[in-house]
Amino acid sequence: MKQIKFFVAALAAAGLFSCEKAEMGTTEDGVMPQIRFSTFAVSQTDFMTRAGLGEAKCSKLDFAVFDDEGNLYYSEQQDSSAAGFGTVTLNEVRYGSYDVIAIAHSGSIHAVFRSDSLVDFNGKVPETFCKHISLNVDRNTKSAQKMELSRIVGQFVLVTSDLQPTDIKSFRFDITGGGTCFNPKTGLAPQSDPNVRTVSFSDVSSLGGSTGRYSFYTFLPATSADIAVTANAYDNEGNAAFSYSFAGVPMKVNYQTVYTGKFFSLNIVPSFTVNTKWGGVTNKTF
C-alpha cells in the first residue's frame, strides 16, 4: 500500500504557491503563531521506503482547511515544478476546531473543493492520495503535525495479450458505477454513478502489431464495489472494430483489477486469481 506522509517542519517560503486565506480576525481565544508542514512520500509494499512526491508520481498537491461551520479557512495549491513542492505553512491560526485536508495526485488540473465533503477534478479521475484530520487549535497544539495520505482510488487495467491490428486508431472505455468525485473525509464517492462515463485514448496506432495495456482510475462508493466496463476499439474511419463488455467487475480501493486476454480474438475464458501490488491486484483472464 502506497502512502504519503506529511510532517511539519520549518520550510515554507511565502509566495511560492497559489493560496488563499479567508479574512478572519483574531478572537479573545487568541491565535497560534504558526503551523508548518513539510512532506515526503512513503511507499509501502512488503517494506517501507521513503521518496519524494514526484517519485510517487504526484504532480500536484491541494491543501485546504475548513472551520467548524464548514467555511473555507485556508487553501493552497502546489505544482511539482515549484521550488519547495510539498511544504505548507499556516500563520496566525485562530484558535478553534478545523478539518484539514491534503490531496496529492497525478492530475493535469488541481482538485476542486465543492465543499468540505465533496471534491472532484472536473470529471477526471487521476491517481489520488488523500488524508483528512480533525485539528483542534489552542495554546497546547503542537506546531509539528503529521498526516499520512493513502491511495483512495481503484484501478481497472485491460491487458490485450494478442497483437493489436495496425488499423486500430483509438480506444475507449464506457464505465457504469464508481464515481468521479469523493468525500475527502471518507475517501469514498458519495454514491455509485448510474450514468455512463467514458475514458478515451485518442491515438493508439503506435500499438499496432503489439500487445496493449489500457487503464483508468475510479473512486468507489465503498471500500469494494462492482462496476461495469465496455472496452471499444475503433479503426481509422471511426468505426467500432472490436468491443467487449465486462459485467460485475470487482473493484477495491487501493487495488488494481487486471483483465488479461485476447481482446482482438473471440476466445474468451474467464478465470480469477489474486496477488499483491498496491494494496493488491485482482487478476482476471478473459
mmCIF file of C-alpha atoms in Angstrom:
data_model
loop_
_atom_site.group_PDB
_atom_site.id
_atom_site.type_symbol
_atom_site.label_atom_id
_atom_site.label_comp_id
_atom_site.label_asym_id
_atom_site.label_seq_id
_atom_site.Cartn_x
_atom_site.Cartn_y
_atom_site.Cartn_z
ATOM 1 C CA MET A 1 0.000 0.000 0.000
ATOM 2 C CA LYS A 2 1.497 3.281 -1.041
ATOM 3 C CA GLN A 3 1.172 6.167 1.380
ATOM 4 C CA ILE A 4 2.274 9.764 1.619
ATOM 5 C CA LYS A 5 3.341 11.196 4.980
ATOM 6 C CA PHE A 6 3.119 14.833 5.931
ATOM 7 C CA PHE A 7 5.452 16.043 8.675
ATOM 8 C CA VAL A 8 5.568 19.557 9.994
ATOM 9 C CA ALA A 9 8.872 21.410 9.637
ATOM 10 C CA ALA A 10 10.051 24.970 9.186
ATOM 11 C CA LEU A 11 10.499 25.041 5.417
ATOM 12 C CA ALA A 12 7.888 27.312 3.791
ATOM 13 C CA ALA A 13 8.625 30.279 1.571
ATOM 14 C CA ALA A 14 5.867 32.833 1.091
ATOM 15 C CA GLY A 15 4.679 33.489 -2.451
ATOM 16 C CA LEU A 16 5.880 30.219 -3.964
ATOM 17 C CA PHE A 17 2.411 28.738 -4.271
ATOM 18 C CA SER A 18 -1.126 29.722 -5.131
ATOM 19 C CA CYS A 19 -3.007 30.049 -1.875
ATOM 20 C CA GLU A 20 -5.783 31.958 -0.243
ATOM 21 C CA LYS A 21 -6.994 32.554 3.280
ATOM 22 C CA ALA A 22 -10.324 33.916 4.418
ATOM 23 C CA GLU A 23 -10.239 37.225 6.206
ATOM 24 C CA MET A 24 -10.709 36.156 9.801
ATOM 25 C CA GLY A 25 -9.603 38.338 12.682
ATOM 26 C CA THR A 26 -8.214 37.151 15.960
ATOM 27 C CA THR A 27 -10.574 36.474 18.849
ATOM 28 C CA GLU A 28 -10.290 36.665 22.588
ATOM 29 C CA ASP A 29 -9.295 32.986 22.482
ATOM 30 C CA GLY A 30 -6.129 34.001 20.617
ATOM 31 C CA VAL A 31 -4.180 32.593 17.719
ATOM 32 C CA MET A 32 -1.400 30.095 17.186
ATOM 33 C CA PRO A 33 1.526 31.917 15.539
ATOM 34 C CA GLN A 34 2.424 29.225 13.032
ATOM 35 C CA ILE A 35 1.858 25.618 11.960
ATOM 36 C CA ARG A 36 4.392 24.363 9.418
ATOM 37 C CA PHE A 37 4.186 21.345 7.163
ATOM 38 C CA SER A 38 6.794 19.626 5.027
ATOM 39 C CA THR A 39 6.266 16.366 3.172
ATOM 40 C CA PHE A 40 7.843 13.204 1.943
ATOM 41 C CA ALA A 41 6.285 10.124 0.383
ATOM 42 C CA VAL A 42 6.370 6.672 1.899
ATOM 43 C CA SER A 43 5.896 3.762 -0.498
ATOM 44 C CA GLN A 44 4.826 0.639 1.354
ATOM 45 C CA THR A 45 4.611 -2.798 -0.243
ATOM 46 C CA ASP A 46 6.437 -5.576 1.612
ATOM 47 C CA PHE A 47 8.620 -2.921 3.235
ATOM 48 C CA MET A 48 8.535 0.844 3.628
ATOM 49 C CA THR A 49 10.717 3.174 1.551
ATOM 50 C CA ARG A 50 10.879 6.944 1.634
ATOM 51 C CA ALA A 51 10.589 9.050 -1.523
ATOM 52 C CA GLY A 52 9.546 12.486 -2.691
ATOM 53 C CA LEU A 53 6.091 13.284 -4.030
ATOM 54 C CA GLY A 54 7.481 13.329 -7.563
ATOM 55 C CA GLU A 55 8.799 9.807 -7.165
ATOM 56 C CA ALA A 56 5.300 8.790 -6.074
ATOM 57 C CA LYS A 57 4.112 10.237 -9.423
ATOM 58 C CA CYS A 58 2.224 13.047 -7.709
ATOM 59 C CA SER A 59 2.381 16.216 -9.797
ATOM 60 C CA LYS A 60 0.084 18.330 -7.631
ATOM 61 C CA LEU A 61 -0.789 18.903 -4.007
ATOM 62 C CA ASP A 62 -4.036 20.515 -2.844
ATOM 63 C CA PHE A 63 -4.375 21.567 0.777
ATOM 64 C CA ALA A 64 -7.476 23.010 2.459
ATOM 65 C CA VAL A 65 -8.587 23.911 5.965
ATOM 66 C CA PHE A 66 -12.267 24.355 6.880
ATOM 67 C CA ASP A 67 -13.608 25.815 10.124
ATOM 68 C CA ASP A 68 -16.185 24.129 12.346
ATOM 69 C CA GLU A 69 -19.019 25.653 10.294
ATOM 70 C CA GLY A 70 -17.708 24.219 7.040
ATOM 71 C CA ASN A 71 -16.325 27.531 5.756
ATOM 72 C CA LEU A 72 -13.010 27.557 3.892
ATOM 73 C CA TYR A 73 -10.363 28.998 6.187
ATOM 74 C CA TYR A 74 -7.229 28.375 4.140
ATOM 75 C CA SER A 75 -6.306 26.724 0.842
ATOM 76 C CA GLU A 76 -3.103 26.192 -1.085
ATOM 77 C CA GLN A 77 -2.311 24.682 -4.487
ATOM 78 C CA GLN A 78 1.144 23.401 -5.338
ATOM 79 C CA ASP A 79 2.748 22.065 -8.510
ATOM 80 C CA SER A 80 5.742 19.777 -8.590
ATOM 81 C CA SER A 81 7.661 22.300 -10.722
ATOM 82 C CA ALA A 82 7.644 24.891 -7.909
ATOM 83 C CA ALA A 83 10.535 25.222 -5.509
ATOM 84 C CA GLY A 84 9.574 23.807 -2.137
ATOM 85 C CA PHE A 85 6.908 21.498 -3.519
ATOM 86 C CA GLY A 86 5.320 19.648 -0.624
ATOM 87 C CA THR A 87 5.749 22.368 2.031
ATOM 88 C CA VAL A 88 2.784 24.153 3.624
ATOM 89 C CA THR A 89 2.848 26.833 6.331
ATOM 90 C CA LEU A 90 -0.113 28.354 8.154
ATOM 91 C CA ASN A 91 0.456 31.611 10.026
ATOM 92 C CA GLU A 92 -1.646 33.085 12.838
ATOM 93 C CA VAL A 93 -4.166 30.280 13.003
ATOM 94 C CA ARG A 94 -7.176 31.305 15.058
ATOM 95 C CA TYR A 95 -7.998 29.018 17.976
ATOM 96 C CA GLY A 96 -10.804 26.630 17.110
ATOM 97 C CA SER A 97 -11.701 23.317 15.518
ATOM 98 C CA TYR A 98 -10.754 22.621 11.893
ATOM 99 C CA ASP A 99 -10.989 19.964 9.217
ATOM 100 C CA VAL A 100 -7.614 19.709 7.490
ATOM 101 C CA ILE A 101 -7.499 18.030 4.075
ATOM 102 C CA ALA A 102 -4.454 17.166 1.967
ATOM 103 C CA ILE A 103 -4.753 15.668 -1.525
ATOM 104 C CA ALA A 104 -1.785 14.587 -3.650
ATOM 105 C CA HIS A 105 -2.460 13.373 -7.175
ATOM 106 C CA SER A 106 -1.274 12.935 -10.758
ATOM 107 C CA GLY A 107 -3.976 15.086 -12.357
ATOM 108 C CA SER A 108 -3.494 17.711 -15.042
ATOM 109 C CA ILE A 109 -5.645 20.186 -13.075
ATOM 110 C CA HIS A 110 -5.933 20.963 -9.392
ATOM 111 C CA ALA A 111 -8.660 19.435 -7.258
ATOM 112 C CA VAL A 112 -11.875 21.426 -6.971
ATOM 113 C CA PHE A 113 -13.266 21.721 -3.433
ATOM 114 C CA ARG A 114 -17.041 21.989 -3.853
ATOM 115 C CA SER A 115 -17.345 21.869 -0.058
ATOM 116 C CA ASP A 116 -15.584 20.323 2.908
ATOM 117 C CA SER A 117 -17.193 16.995 1.933
ATOM 118 C CA LEU A 118 -17.072 16.995 -1.873
ATOM 119 C CA VAL A 119 -14.048 17.187 -4.187
ATOM 120 C CA ASP A 120 -13.623 16.461 -7.886
ATOM 121 C CA PHE A 121 -11.339 17.008 -10.868
ATOM 122 C CA ASN A 122 -13.966 18.267 -13.324
ATOM 123 C CA GLY A 123 -14.963 14.785 -14.422
ATOM 124 C CA LYS A 124 -11.457 13.274 -14.499
ATOM 125 C CA VAL A 125 -10.034 10.761 -12.026
ATOM 126 C CA PRO A 126 -6.246 10.775 -11.539
ATOM 127 C CA GLU A 127 -4.312 8.547 -9.186
ATOM 128 C CA THR A 128 -5.256 10.187 -5.890
ATOM 129 C CA PHE A 129 -3.994 10.098 -2.303
ATOM 130 C CA CYS A 130 -5.892 11.818 0.483
ATOM 131 C CA LYS A 131 -5.926 12.421 4.221
ATOM 132 C CA HIS A 132 -8.362 14.247 6.487
ATOM 133 C CA ILE A 133 -7.737 15.121 10.130
ATOM 134 C CA SER A 134 -9.782 16.992 12.707
ATOM 135 C CA LEU A 135 -7.470 19.528 14.357
ATOM 136 C CA ASN A 136 -8.271 21.497 17.483
ATOM 137 C CA VAL A 137 -6.025 24.568 17.666
ATOM 138 C CA ASP A 138 -5.356 26.063 21.093
ATOM 139 C CA ARG A 139 -2.384 27.038 23.218
ATOM 140 C CA ASN A 140 -1.465 23.370 23.653
ATOM 141 C CA THR A 141 -1.490 22.474 19.967
ATOM 142 C CA LYS A 142 1.823 21.202 18.652
ATOM 143 C CA SER A 143 3.296 23.151 15.762
ATOM 144 C CA ALA A 144 4.532 19.822 14.389
ATOM 145 C CA GLN A 145 1.589 17.949 12.847
ATOM 146 C CA LYS A 146 1.736 14.668 10.909
ATOM 147 C CA MET A 147 -0.557 13.386 8.156
ATOM 148 C CA GLU A 148 -0.358 10.100 6.234
ATOM 149 C CA LEU A 149 -2.031 10.131 2.818
ATOM 150 C CA SER A 150 -3.461 6.893 1.455
ATOM 151 C CA ARG A 151 -4.463 5.978 -2.087
ATOM 152 C CA ILE A 152 -8.256 6.309 -2.388
ATOM 153 C CA VAL A 153 -8.840 5.056 -5.954
ATOM 154 C CA GLY A 154 -9.147 1.663 -7.564
ATOM 155 C CA GLN A 155 -7.634 0.998 -10.978
ATOM 156 C CA PHE A 156 -9.041 -1.071 -13.841
ATOM 157 C CA VAL A 157 -6.414 -2.429 -16.247
ATOM 158 C CA LEU A 158 -7.029 -4.185 -19.564
ATOM 159 C CA VAL A 159 -4.052 -6.084 -20.966
ATOM 160 C CA THR A 160 -4.502 -7.314 -24.531
ATOM 161 C CA SER A 161 -2.298 -10.374 -24.936
ATOM 162 C CA ASP A 162 -2.899 -10.697 -28.675
ATOM 163 C CA LEU A 163 -1.490 -8.294 -31.261
ATOM 164 C CA GLN A 164 -3.438 -5.128 -31.934
ATOM 165 C CA PRO A 165 -4.371 -4.715 -35.625
ATOM 166 C CA THR A 166 -2.499 -1.928 -37.387
ATOM 167 C CA ASP A 167 -5.704 -0.161 -38.456
ATOM 168 C CA ILE A 168 -6.875 0.486 -34.876
ATOM 169 C CA LYS A 169 -6.775 4.233 -34.256
ATOM 170 C CA SER A 170 -8.490 4.865 -30.905
ATOM 171 C CA PHE A 171 -9.707 3.089 -27.786
ATOM 172 C CA ARG A 172 -12.487 3.924 -25.326
ATOM 173 C CA PHE A 173 -13.862 2.650 -22.035
ATOM 174 C CA ASP A 174 -17.554 3.099 -21.216
ATOM 175 C CA ILE A 175 -17.924 2.846 -17.437
ATOM 176 C CA THR A 176 -21.000 2.418 -15.248
ATOM 177 C CA GLY A 177 -20.598 2.594 -11.475
ATOM 178 C CA GLY A 178 -17.893 4.081 -9.305
ATOM 179 C CA GLY A 179 -17.638 7.865 -9.454
ATOM 180 C CA THR A 180 -15.647 10.956 -10.420
ATOM 181 C CA CYS A 181 -15.996 12.821 -7.102
ATOM 182 C CA PHE A 182 -15.301 11.890 -3.492
ATOM 183 C CA ASN A 183 -15.770 12.913 0.112
ATOM 184 C CA PRO A 184 -12.282 13.795 1.408
ATOM 185 C CA LYS A 185 -13.341 12.893 4.944
ATOM 186 C CA THR A 186 -14.019 9.282 3.930
ATOM 187 C CA GLY A 187 -12.122 8.939 0.650
ATOM 188 C CA LEU A 188 -15.246 7.444 -0.932
ATOM 189 C CA ALA A 189 -17.594 8.529 -3.699
ATOM 190 C CA PRO A 190 -20.921 9.814 -2.320
ATOM 191 C CA GLN A 191 -22.759 7.219 -4.410
ATOM 192 C CA SER A 192 -22.286 4.921 -7.378
ATOM 193 C CA ASP A 193 -22.747 6.944 -10.568
ATOM 194 C CA PRO A 194 -25.626 5.482 -12.634
ATOM 195 C CA ASN A 195 -24.562 7.427 -15.726
ATOM 196 C CA VAL A 196 -22.171 6.042 -18.318
ATOM 197 C CA ARG A 197 -18.896 7.944 -18.426
ATOM 198 C CA THR A 198 -16.059 7.492 -20.882
ATOM 199 C CA VAL A 199 -12.277 7.367 -20.794
ATOM 200 C CA SER A 200 -10.756 7.736 -24.249
ATOM 201 C CA PHE A 201 -7.340 7.176 -25.810
ATOM 202 C CA SER A 202 -7.307 9.277 -28.967
ATOM 203 C CA ASP A 203 -4.356 7.786 -30.873
ATOM 204 C CA VAL A 204 -3.217 4.243 -30.181
ATOM 205 C CA SER A 205 -1.971 3.458 -33.680
ATOM 206 C CA SER A 206 1.592 3.138 -32.364
ATOM 207 C CA LEU A 207 0.496 -0.093 -30.633
ATOM 208 C CA GLY A 208 -0.393 -1.703 -33.960
ATOM 209 C CA GLY A 209 1.314 -5.083 -34.231
ATOM 210 C CA SER A 210 1.977 -5.294 -30.480
ATOM 211 C CA THR A 211 0.164 -6.085 -27.237
ATOM 212 C CA GLY A 212 -1.510 -3.275 -25.329
ATOM 213 C CA ARG A 213 -2.305 -2.041 -21.821
ATOM 214 C CA TYR A 214 -5.194 0.361 -21.129
ATOM 215 C CA SER A 215 -6.319 1.565 -17.722
ATOM 216 C CA PHE A 216 -8.344 4.075 -15.738
ATOM 217 C CA TYR A 217 -8.877 5.071 -12.091
ATOM 218 C CA THR A 218 -12.188 5.392 -10.294
ATOM 219 C CA PHE A 219 -13.484 6.469 -6.898
ATOM 220 C CA LEU A 220 -15.750 3.922 -5.226
ATOM 221 C CA PRO A 221 -18.837 4.319 -3.004
ATOM 222 C CA ALA A 222 -17.458 1.685 -0.609
ATOM 223 C CA THR A 223 -14.095 0.052 0.003
ATOM 224 C CA SER A 224 -15.184 -2.592 -2.519
ATOM 225 C CA ALA A 225 -17.834 -2.345 -5.238
ATOM 226 C CA ASP A 226 -18.655 -3.785 -8.645
ATOM 227 C CA ILE A 227 -18.657 -1.708 -11.829
ATOM 228 C CA ALA A 228 -19.433 -2.479 -15.470
ATOM 229 C CA VAL A 229 -16.939 -1.729 -18.245
ATOM 230 C CA THR A 230 -17.238 -1.892 -22.016
ATOM 231 C CA ALA A 231 -13.982 -1.660 -23.976
ATOM 232 C CA ASN A 232 -14.188 -0.407 -27.566
ATOM 233 C CA ALA A 233 -11.515 -0.269 -30.277
ATOM 234 C CA TYR A 234 -12.095 1.953 -33.330
ATOM 235 C CA ASP A 235 -10.488 1.842 -36.772
ATOM 236 C CA ASN A 236 -9.112 4.741 -38.821
ATOM 237 C CA GLU A 237 -12.614 5.580 -40.059
ATOM 238 C CA GLY A 238 -14.038 5.790 -36.537
ATOM 239 C CA ASN A 239 -15.938 2.514 -36.817
ATOM 240 C CA ALA A 240 -16.182 0.198 -33.808
ATOM 241 C CA ALA A 241 -13.990 -2.717 -34.867
ATOM 242 C CA PHE A 242 -13.834 -4.603 -31.548
ATOM 243 C CA SER A 243 -15.909 -4.374 -28.382
ATOM 244 C CA TYR A 244 -16.269 -6.417 -25.232
ATOM 245 C CA SER A 245 -18.299 -5.822 -22.058
ATOM 246 C CA PHE A 246 -17.144 -6.809 -18.583
ATOM 247 C CA ALA A 247 -20.039 -7.077 -16.113
ATOM 248 C CA GLY A 248 -19.611 -7.299 -12.344
ATOM 249 C CA VAL A 249 -16.018 -6.068 -12.354
ATOM 250 C CA PRO A 250 -14.771 -6.374 -8.733
ATOM 251 C CA MET A 251 -13.062 -3.149 -7.660
ATOM 252 C CA LYS A 252 -11.427 -2.245 -4.357
ATOM 253 C CA VAL A 253 -9.876 0.930 -3.009
ATOM 254 C CA ASN A 254 -6.080 0.731 -3.392
ATOM 255 C CA TYR A 255 -6.387 -2.356 -5.603
ATOM 256 C CA GLN A 256 -5.815 -2.944 -9.291
ATOM 257 C CA THR A 257 -8.261 -5.176 -11.144
ATOM 258 C CA VAL A 258 -6.401 -6.521 -14.167
ATOM 259 C CA TYR A 259 -8.166 -8.271 -17.054
ATOM 260 C CA THR A 260 -5.768 -10.097 -19.379
ATOM 261 C CA GLY A 261 -6.773 -11.858 -22.573
ATOM 262 C CA LYS A 262 -7.087 -11.919 -26.345
ATOM 263 C CA PHE A 263 -9.240 -8.858 -26.914
ATOM 264 C CA PHE A 264 -8.839 -8.936 -30.701
ATOM 265 C CA SER A 265 -9.988 -12.564 -30.994
ATOM 266 C CA LEU A 266 -13.099 -14.475 -29.967
ATOM 267 C CA ASN A 267 -11.745 -16.974 -27.442
ATOM 268 C CA ILE A 268 -12.792 -15.683 -24.023
ATOM 269 C CA VAL A 269 -12.284 -17.921 -20.979
ATOM 270 C CA PRO A 270 -12.746 -16.104 -17.620
ATOM 271 C CA SER A 271 -10.601 -17.022 -14.629
ATOM 272 C CA PHE A 272 -9.779 -15.370 -11.308
ATOM 273 C CA THR A 273 -6.582 -15.022 -9.290
ATOM 274 C CA VAL A 274 -5.274 -12.577 -6.680
ATOM 275 C CA ASN A 275 -1.770 -11.341 -5.894
ATOM 276 C CA THR A 276 -0.287 -8.178 -4.404
ATOM 277 C CA LYS A 277 0.637 -4.794 -5.784
ATOM 278 C CA TRP A 278 -0.546 -1.523 -4.332
ATOM 279 C CA GLY A 279 -2.775 -2.959 -1.588
ATOM 280 C CA GLY A 280 -3.417 -5.817 -4.025
ATOM 281 C CA VAL A 281 -4.217 -6.782 -7.609
ATOM 282 C CA THR A 282 -7.252 -8.708 -8.813
ATOM 283 C CA ASN A 283 -6.218 -10.556 -11.981
ATOM 284 C CA LYS A 284 -8.818 -11.897 -14.407
ATOM 285 C CA THR A 285 -8.189 -13.649 -17.702
ATOM 286 C CA PHE A 286 -10.760 -13.366 -20.487
#
